[in-house]
Amino acid sequence: MSKIEQHSKPLTDIFIRQLGDLFGDRLHFGEAMRQQHGSSESHFDTMLPDAVVFPHSTEEVVALVKLCVAAKVPVVPFGAGTSVEGNVTPVCGGVCIDLSEMNNILSVNPEDLDCTVQAGVRREELNEYLRDKGVFFPIDPGANATIGGMASTRASGTNAVRYGTMREAILSLRVVTPDGRDIRTSGRARKSAAGYDITRLMIGAEGTLGIITEITLRLHGIPEVISSAVCSFDTIDGAVDTVVQSIQLGVPLARVEILDDVQMKAVNLWSKLNYPELTTLFFEFHGSETNVKEQIEIVSSVAADNGGGDFQWSNLPEERTKLWRARHEAYYAALGLKPGSVGWPTDVCVPLGRLAECIQLTKADLRKATIPATILGHVGDGNFHVIFVLDPNNPDDLIEAESLNTRMIERALSMNGTCTGEHGIGLGKQDWLKKELGETVEVMRTIKRALDPHNLFNPGKIFSFD
Amino acid sequence: MSKIEQHSKPLTDIFIRQLGDLFGDRLHFGEAMRQQHGSSESHFDTMLPDAVVFPHSTEEVVALVKLCVAAKVPVVPFGAGTSVEGNVTPVCGGVCIDLSEMNNILSVNPEDLDCTVQAGVRREELNEYLRDKGVFFPIDPGANATIGGMASTRASGTNAVRYGTMREAILSLRVVTPDGRDIRTSGRARKSAAGYDITRLMIGAEGTLGIITEITLRLHGIPEVISSAVCSFDTIDGAVDTVVQSIQLGVPLARVEILDDVQMKAVNLWSKLNYPELTTLFFEFHGSETNVKEQIEIVSSVAADNGGGDFQWSNLPEERTKLWRARHEAYYAALGLKPGSVGWPTDVCVPLGRLAECIQLTKADLRKATIPATILGHVGDGNFHVIFVLDPNNPDDLIEAESLNTRMIERALSMNGTCTGEHGIGLGKQDWLKKELGETVEVMRTIKRALDPHNLFNPGKIFSFD
């Protein structure tokens, strides 16, 4: 459905032979495999890579990169394929590096509160592995993404309000650069003032500056008590103000999600639930028993002052899962509003004090629209999503969504916000990046040209090379 | 006392005239002024800049940068001059840009928990200004540094265990780049996935990639209760284990500082106090009354299990200040151990689980040394300082300190730590940076060459250009 054309040139026989020597039966040219690595979770056109490889080590990635750079063939890293801005669409063809078989957990140091994993480890598997060690990895973008992919898009999600984003969660990276170097960007110390922050430069670079192969993550002790709560509000303002005031009061909310009335309706239909079809907040509190009790008391009282209804709450694991089910199934529930539809999840992030107004105005637009669209967001960060529900056979749907998206992003930028809180730029938000950051994009381009002079690392993403 | 030679070439008459046209009586060539901007707080030789200017706006910095780049004259940004690794020593001469007169607080948004300040604002003045707005800026490196300087060295200090370092504290920067661009690296949203993290690239770059002129900072609500406590331990292990176990239990310590027996002795002498001359922890707890009470209960009980003595504690402002006086005066107290001495404060940072061992081994070295040396540290980050107390007229002192420093850094690196937790690289730690990060330094150098091709922005810092 997008308007971007693919430009690729065929691989040479000699290059194909060299690839085969390196990867043997882990080199694929089959249509189905290429389809799977060229399609998008959202509304972007599928574009096929010329080949797909499954490396098992950083050394293999180095060898591959050297081969590709010598032959001027693009490389596109691929994790779980759950990004939504066309971040891994191979617009110039080339070799897709699927890192999913680099999925070893290399070390866990509970006493240092850190671990090191290969890029293909998925976050749910990691947390399963960590559970009996008393520690956990908090970042939860919804999808069961790979840690490498989450690093590359600077992902965040529901826990970021308390635990930060991938930017804060990563201590160090192992990266293969376009000149074939195998670097470690930092040690395992919790802070360092040792030169340029190459770790943070690679986080969010979407594979355009290097291929992340290993990640050292900060972990957190599993809280003594985890408690979940759900509360409905008559107004969006009431819900947002409840969160902002709680944060100002210093309540260390672990998660706080907003779902609008349309999203709640979709969830009730999809998951056979019977929540009030009103703006709803989903909370999670972490801490000691006393502390969680106090947090809930403060938030309940703030909510009551802001027109909130009763708190449904629980601290038993199964009940918590049930309570949060509405939030976890939100995306598929939204798609359920129109059978056979395609979803386009977009997001913006604004300063906290502007969030209520930004959601209100966006919602006023959506009410007038013909396509279904739901709102859900990570209120504590000032970040919210709109999921546009599109008929893939009706081009007018996409046109309408584009216009709504434009209005929403322009509004967020006018409030000093960003065109993307957590999905990255990919293909979808390049024009907005320029509008948001102006000449800062020239600084990015200068860095890209210096580190990847032939534009071979995930080319065509974030900004144009020339 | 350092061995680095200055290389500078005289300014031309025409350049001096152009500078004068721009800055009028804010352009200085006087010896005293140049001395003040070329001397170091620690053991580095004084080197004079050729001129000192005091800009009042980003536009003036842009004009100056264009002038200097055209004439190939180096520029060295200067804040409060409190850095300790020779970070602003003008090793190639040139123009020192003193930003202290760019000291306006441009906006405070308590509802967004952020503010924007010019680079020359000092942290104590900022917090004084913020006090009646119910918010505060937590980063406290000890010295009353400028916010611009703190950004440039990626400073942290006593509060980082809870509130993070300058890396986490900054939302956005206004920066003048070597090609004379005036860029803003981000909006004011609390998170963003919009392209390369130029904000973080500039933080800790020590002015080698751009001159920071404005900073947008995250703020925090002033806690309902602030409580301080002091506790002595028979062993270093006992003190460090108390902190690590408390963090693992999820206690959100706001500050926790370790002072060794030598440092406590120095403090007693200097500040006329009578603390036990043992390893001592200084704590600060932030939260609601219930929450702070609970934190203190947990930490007291952990401390008792680890051989800690009684807690002296207070939550009244004046008493807290008195209690913490020992910590705040630590540096000057250390210098007091040898009248007429020069201090060399160095630091390393290691994974939490290795901290006790690292301090123990360092202390064993110091016990055998002839020069006085104290240890104090930000235990919650795995970060500690040694202050070497040197006789400036005895070259053997420096030689001994260098050898002790070498052993300490090698030890920290062998533990997967860093050669600098918070002081930056400057002149003093360039060899260690290479040892710590290997080829990652090549990536840094490539970025430097791309953004500052004539090596004019604070040249000679962090790594060699060629």
PDB file of N, CA, C and O in Angstrom, chain A residues 16-60:
ATOM      1  N   ILE A  16      27.133 -15.238  -4.921  1.00  0.00           N
ATOM      2  CA  ILE A  16      26.248 -16.316  -4.430  1.00  0.00           C
ATOM      3  C   ILE A  16      27.082 -17.512  -3.972  1.00  0.00           C
ATOM      4  O   ILE A  16      26.811 -18.120  -2.931  1.00  0.00           O
ATOM      5  N   ARG A  17      28.137 -17.825  -4.720  1.00  0.00           N
ATOM      6  CA  ARG A  17      28.994 -18.947  -4.330  1.00  0.00           C
ATOM      7  C   ARG A  17      29.676 -18.658  -2.990  1.00  0.00           C
ATOM      8  O   ARG A  17      29.737 -19.504  -2.107  1.00  0.00           O
ATOM      9  N   GLN A  18      30.172 -17.428  -2.865  1.00  0.00           N
ATOM     10  CA  GLN A  18      30.842 -17.056  -1.604  1.00  0.00           C
ATOM     11  C   GLN A  18      29.878 -17.132  -0.411  1.00  0.00           C
ATOM     12  O   GLN A  18      30.232 -17.617   0.653  1.00  0.00           O
ATOM     13  N   LEU A  19      28.652 -16.655  -0.624  1.00  0.00           N
ATOM     14  CA  LEU A  19      27.624 -16.747   0.423  1.00  0.00           C
ATOM     15  C   LEU A  19      27.400 -18.201   0.813  1.00  0.00           C
ATOM     16  O   LEU A  19      27.288 -18.539   1.996  1.00  0.00           O
ATOM     17  N   GLY A  20      27.306 -19.051  -0.194  1.00  0.00           N
ATOM     18  CA  GLY A  20      27.082 -20.481   0.034  1.00  0.00           C
ATOM     19  C   GLY A  20      28.211 -21.101   0.831  1.00  0.00           C
ATOM     20  O   GLY A  20      27.988 -21.896   1.752  1.00  0.00           O
ATOM     21  N   ASP A  21      29.455 -20.701   0.492  1.00  0.00           N
ATOM     22  CA  ASP A  21      30.610 -21.215   1.232  1.00  0.00           C
ATOM     23  C   ASP A  21      30.505 -20.848   2.711  1.00  0.00           C
ATOM     24  O   ASP A  21      30.883 -21.618   3.587  1.00  0.00           O
ATOM     25  N   LEU A  22      30.012 -19.659   2.956  1.00  0.00           N
ATOM     26  CA  LEU A  22      29.922 -19.190   4.345  1.00  0.00           C
ATOM     27  C   LEU A  22      28.781 -19.847   5.111  1.00  0.00           C
ATOM     28  O   LEU A  22      28.918 -20.228   6.264  1.00  0.00           O
ATOM     29  N   PHE A  23      27.609 -19.948   4.459  1.00  0.00           N
ATOM     30  CA  PHE A  23      26.411 -20.309   5.222  1.00  0.00           C
ATOM     31  C   PHE A  23      25.808 -21.678   4.880  1.00  0.00           C
ATOM     32  O   PHE A  23      24.914 -22.140   5.586  1.00  0.00           O
ATOM     33  N   GLY A  24      26.289 -22.312   3.813  1.00  0.00           N
ATOM     34  CA  GLY A  24      25.772 -23.653   3.501  1.00  0.00           C
ATOM     35  C   GLY A  24      24.260 -23.662   3.453  1.00  0.00           C
ATOM     36  O   GLY A  24      23.639 -22.833   2.782  1.00  0.00           O
ATOM     37  N   ASP A  25      23.652 -24.585   4.207  1.00  0.00           N
ATOM     38  CA  ASP A  25      22.187 -24.685   4.152  1.00  0.00           C
ATOM     39  C   ASP A  25      21.486 -23.615   4.986  1.00  0.00           C
ATOM     40  O   ASP A  25      20.273 -23.656   5.148  1.00  0.00           O
ATOM     41  N   ARG A  26      22.249 -22.672   5.517  1.00  0.00           N
ATOM     42  CA  ARG A  26      21.622 -21.524   6.186  1.00  0.00           C
ATOM     43  C   ARG A  26      21.532 -20.313   5.253  1.00  0.00           C
ATOM     44  O   ARG A  26      21.334 -19.188   5.699  1.00  0.00           O
ATOM     45  N   LEU A  27      21.695 -20.572   3.945  1.00  0.00           N
ATOM     46  CA  LEU A  27      21.496 -19.550   2.911  1.00  0.00           C
ATOM     47  C   LEU A  27      20.235 -19.913   2.127  1.00  0.00           C
ATOM     48  O   LEU A  27      20.076 -21.064   1.704  1.00  0.00           O
ATOM     49  N   HIS A  28      19.332 -18.959   1.987  1.00  0.00           N
ATOM     50  CA  HIS A  28      18.037 -19.253   1.346  1.00  0.00           C
ATOM     51  C   HIS A  28      17.713 -18.270   0.232  1.00  0.00           C
ATOM     52  O   HIS A  28      17.914 -17.062   0.396  1.00  0.00           O
ATOM     53  N   PHE A  29      17.171 -18.823  -0.863  1.00  0.00           N
ATOM     54  CA  PHE A  29      16.702 -17.974  -1.964  1.00  0.00           C
ATOM     55  C   PHE A  29      15.217 -18.195  -2.243  1.00  0.00           C
ATOM     56  O   PHE A  29      14.644 -17.573  -3.134  1.00  0.00           O
ATOM     57  N   GLY A  30      14.599 -19.135  -1.510  1.00  0.00           N
ATOM     58  CA  GLY A  30      13.203 -19.509  -1.790  1.00  0.00           C
ATOM     59  C   GLY A  30      12.243 -18.340  -1.635  1.00  0.00           C
ATOM     60  O   GLY A  30      12.432 -17.478  -0.768  1.00  0.00           O
ATOM     61  N   GLU A  31      11.214 -18.339  -2.475  1.00  0.00           N
ATOM     62  CA  GLU A  31      10.217 -17.265  -2.495  1.00  0.00           C
ATOM     63  C   GLU A  31       9.551 -17.082  -1.122  1.00  0.00           C
ATOM     64  O   GLU A  31       9.444 -15.963  -0.617  1.00  0.00           O
ATOM     65  N   ALA A  32       9.141 -18.180  -0.500  1.00  0.00           N
ATOM     66  CA  ALA A  32       8.404 -18.093   0.766  1.00  0.00           C
ATOM     67  C   ALA A  32       9.279 -17.455   1.845  1.00  0.00           C
ATOM     68  O   ALA A  32       8.843 -16.578   2.591  1.00  0.00           O
ATOM     69  N   MET A  33      10.536 -17.917   1.892  1.00  0.00           N
ATOM     70  CA  MET A  33      11.477 -17.370   2.890  1.00  0.00           C
ATOM     71  C   MET A  33      11.703 -15.888   2.656  1.00  0.00           C
ATOM     72  O   MET A  33      11.742 -15.089   3.599  1.00  0.00           O
ATOM     73  N   ARG A  34      11.846 -15.514   1.384  1.00  0.00           N
ATOM     74  CA  ARG A  34      12.092 -14.099   1.071  1.00  0.00           C
ATOM     75  C   ARG A  34      10.843 -13.261   1.353  1.00  0.00           C
ATOM     76  O   ARG A  34      10.939 -12.140   1.851  1.00  0.00           O
ATOM     77  N   GLN A  35       9.676 -13.831   1.049  1.00  0.00           N
ATOM     78  CA  GLN A  35       8.402 -13.153   1.368  1.00  0.00           C
ATOM     79  C   GLN A  35       8.324 -12.836   2.860  1.00  0.00           C
ATOM     80  O   GLN A  35       8.007 -11.732   3.268  1.00  0.00           O
ATOM     81  N   GLN A  36       8.609 -13.887   3.644  1.00  0.00           N
ATOM     82  CA  GLN A  36       8.501 -13.732   5.098  1.00  0.00           C
ATOM     83  C   GLN A  36       9.423 -12.629   5.609  1.00  0.00           C
ATOM     84  O   GLN A  36       9.095 -11.940   6.580  1.00  0.00           O
ATOM     85  N   HIS A  37      10.558 -12.445   4.954  1.00  0.00           N
ATOM     86  CA  HIS A  37      11.515 -11.436   5.415  1.00  0.00           C
ATOM     87  C   HIS A  37      11.343 -10.089   4.731  1.00  0.00           C
ATOM     88  O   HIS A  37      12.080  -9.146   5.024  1.00  0.00           O
ATOM     89  N   GLY A  38      10.376 -10.012   3.844  1.00  0.00           N
ATOM     90  CA  GLY A  38      10.184  -8.745   3.145  1.00  0.00           C
ATOM     91  C   GLY A  38       8.834  -8.117   3.408  1.00  0.00           C
ATOM     92  O   GLY A  38       8.543  -7.012   2.960  1.00  0.00           O
ATOM     93  N   SER A  39       7.996  -8.833   4.188  1.00  0.00           N
ATOM     94  CA  SER A  39       6.663  -8.295   4.460  1.00  0.00           C
ATOM     95  C   SER A  39       6.696  -7.526   5.772  1.00  0.00           C
ATOM     96  O   SER A  39       7.606  -7.664   6.580  1.00  0.00           O
ATOM     97  N   SER A  40       5.688  -6.700   5.974  1.00  0.00           N
ATOM     98  CA  SER A  40       5.643  -5.822   7.139  1.00  0.00           C
ATOM     99  C   SER A  40       4.440  -6.176   7.994  1.00  0.00           C
ATOM    100  O   SER A  40       3.420  -6.631   7.481  1.00  0.00           O
ATOM    101  N   GLU A  41       4.549  -5.935   9.302  1.00  0.00           N
ATOM    102  CA  GLU A  41       3.407  -6.154  10.204  1.00  0.00           C
ATOM    103  C   GLU A  41       2.323  -5.113   9.957  1.00  0.00           C
ATOM    104  O   GLU A  41       1.203  -5.272  10.422  1.00  0.00           O
ATOM    105  N   SER A  42       2.677  -4.002   9.312  1.00  0.00           N
ATOM    106  CA  SER A  42       1.646  -2.977   9.109  1.00  0.00           C
ATOM    107  C   SER A  42       1.360  -2.784   7.621  1.00  0.00           C
ATOM    108  O   SER A  42       1.311  -3.764   6.880  1.00  0.00           O
ATOM    109  N   HIS A  43       1.181  -1.566   7.170  1.00  0.00           N
ATOM    110  CA  HIS A  43       0.594  -1.328   5.853  1.00  0.00           C
ATOM    111  C   HIS A  43       1.607  -1.176   4.732  1.00  0.00           C
ATOM    112  O   HIS A  43       1.252  -0.774   3.634  1.00  0.00           O
ATOM    113  N   PHE A  44       2.883  -1.479   4.972  1.00  0.00           N
ATOM    114  CA  PHE A  44       3.888  -1.283   3.925  1.00  0.00           C
ATOM    115  C   PHE A  44       3.887  -2.430   2.917  1.00  0.00           C
ATOM    116  O   PHE A  44       3.636  -3.582   3.272  1.00  0.00           O
ATOM    117  N   ASP A  45       4.202  -2.085   1.665  1.00  0.00           N
ATOM    118  CA  ASP A  45       4.320  -3.103   0.619  1.00  0.00           C
ATOM    119  C   ASP A  45       5.400  -4.112   0.979  1.00  0.00           C
ATOM    120  O   ASP A  45       6.414  -3.760   1.580  1.00  0.00           O
ATOM    121  N   THR A  46       5.188  -5.331   0.564  1.00  0.00           N
ATOM    122  CA  THR A  46       6.232  -6.347   0.697  1.00  0.00           C
ATOM    123  C   THR A  46       7.286  -6.116  -0.380  1.00  0.00           C
ATOM    124  O   THR A  46       6.958  -5.818  -1.524  1.00  0.00           O
ATOM    125  N   MET A  47       8.537  -6.215   0.010  1.00  0.00           N
ATOM    126  CA  MET A  47       9.655  -6.170  -0.960  1.00  0.00           C
ATOM    127  C   MET A  47      10.595  -7.290  -0.574  1.00  0.00           C
ATOM    128  O   MET A  47      10.912  -7.454   0.600  1.00  0.00           O
ATOM    129  N   LEU A  48      11.063  -8.040  -1.563  1.00  0.00           N
ATOM    130  CA  LEU A  48      11.849  -9.227  -1.236  1.00  0.00           C
ATOM    131  C   LEU A  48      13.348  -8.934  -1.174  1.00  0.00           C
ATOM    132  O   LEU A  48      13.879  -8.260  -2.053  1.00  0.00           O
ATOM    133  N   PRO A  49      14.014  -9.457  -0.145  1.00  0.00           N
ATOM    134  CA  PRO A  49      15.478  -9.450  -0.195  1.00  0.00           C
ATOM    135  C   PRO A  49      15.925 -10.452  -1.262  1.00  0.00           C
ATOM    136  O   PRO A  49      15.152 -11.339  -1.647  1.00  0.00           O
ATOM    137  N   ASP A  50      17.162 -10.340  -1.724  1.00  0.00           N
ATOM    138  CA  ASP A  50      17.655 -11.282  -2.737  1.00  0.00           C
ATOM    139  C   ASP A  50      18.045 -12.616  -2.110  1.00  0.00           C
ATOM    140  O   ASP A  50      18.011 -13.648  -2.783  1.00  0.00           O
ATOM    141  N   ALA A  51      18.429 -12.566  -0.837  1.00  0.00           N
ATOM    142  CA  ALA A  51      18.804 -13.796  -0.137  1.00  0.00           C
ATOM    143  C   ALA A  51      18.577 -13.590   1.352  1.00  0.00           C
ATOM    144  O   ALA A  51      18.527 -12.466   1.821  1.00  0.00           O
ATOM    145  N   VAL A  52      18.427 -14.711   2.048  1.00  0.00           N
ATOM    146  CA  VAL A  52      18.291 -14.656   3.503  1.00  0.00           C
ATOM    147  C   VAL A  52      19.334 -15.591   4.101  1.00  0.00           C
ATOM    148  O   VAL A  52      19.483 -16.727   3.645  1.00  0.00           O
ATOM    149  N   VAL A  53      20.083 -15.110   5.113  1.00  0.00           N
ATOM    150  CA  VAL A  53      21.054 -15.977   5.799  1.00  0.00           C
ATOM    151  C   VAL A  53      20.778 -15.974   7.292  1.00  0.00           C
ATOM    152  O   VAL A  53      20.212 -15.023   7.829  1.00  0.00           O
ATOM    153  N   PHE A  54      21.168 -17.072   7.944  1.00  0.00           N
ATOM    154  CA  PHE A  54      20.974 -17.231   9.385  1.00  0.00           C
ATOM    155  C   PHE A  54      22.333 -17.429  10.063  1.00  0.00           C
ATOM    156  O   PHE A  54      22.753 -18.572  10.267  1.00  0.00           O
ATOM    157  N   PRO A  55      23.023 -16.364  10.415  1.00  0.00           N
ATOM    158  CA  PRO A  55      24.335 -16.537  11.074  1.00  0.00           C
ATOM    159  C   PRO A  55      24.172 -17.139  12.467  1.00  0.00           C
ATOM    160  O   PRO A  55      23.112 -17.004  13.095  1.00  0.00           O
ATOM    161  N   HIS A  56      25.244 -17.765  12.948  1.00  0.00           N
ATOM    162  CA  HIS A  56      25.267 -18.343  14.293  1.00  0.00           C
ATOM    163  C   HIS A  56      26.283 -17.665  15.201  1.00  0.00           C
ATOM    164  O   HIS A  56      26.394 -18.029  16.363  1.00  0.00           O
ATOM    165  N   SER A  57      27.044 -16.732  14.668  1.00  0.00           N
ATOM    166  CA  SER A  57      28.068 -16.084  15.501  1.00  0.00           C
ATOM    167  C   SER A  57      28.393 -14.701  14.949  1.00  0.00           C
ATOM    168  O   SER A  57      28.137 -14.404  13.778  1.00  0.00           O
ATOM    169  N   THR A  58      28.971 -13.880  15.810  1.00  0.00           N
ATOM    170  CA  THR A  58      29.423 -12.548  15.375  1.00  0.00           C
ATOM    171  C   THR A  58      30.468 -12.696  14.285  1.00  0.00           C
ATOM    172  O   THR A  58      30.497 -11.911  13.327  1.00  0.00           O
ATOM    173  N   GLU A  59      31.317 -13.705  14.413  1.00  0.00           N
ATOM    174  CA  GLU A  59      32.364 -13.911  13.419  1.00  0.00           C
ATOM    175  C   GLU A  59      31.749 -14.132  12.030  1.00  0.00           C
ATOM    176  O   GLU A  59      32.254 -13.637  11.026  1.00  0.00           O
ATOM    177  N   GLU A  60      30.655 -14.891  11.973  1.00  0.00           N
ATOM    178  CA  GLU A  60      29.984 -15.097  10.683  1.00  0.00           C
ATOM    179  C   GLU A  60      29.403 -13.785  10.149  1.00  0.00           C
ATOM    180  O   GLU A  60      29.399 -13.542   8.942  1.00  0.00           O
TER     181      GLU A  60
END
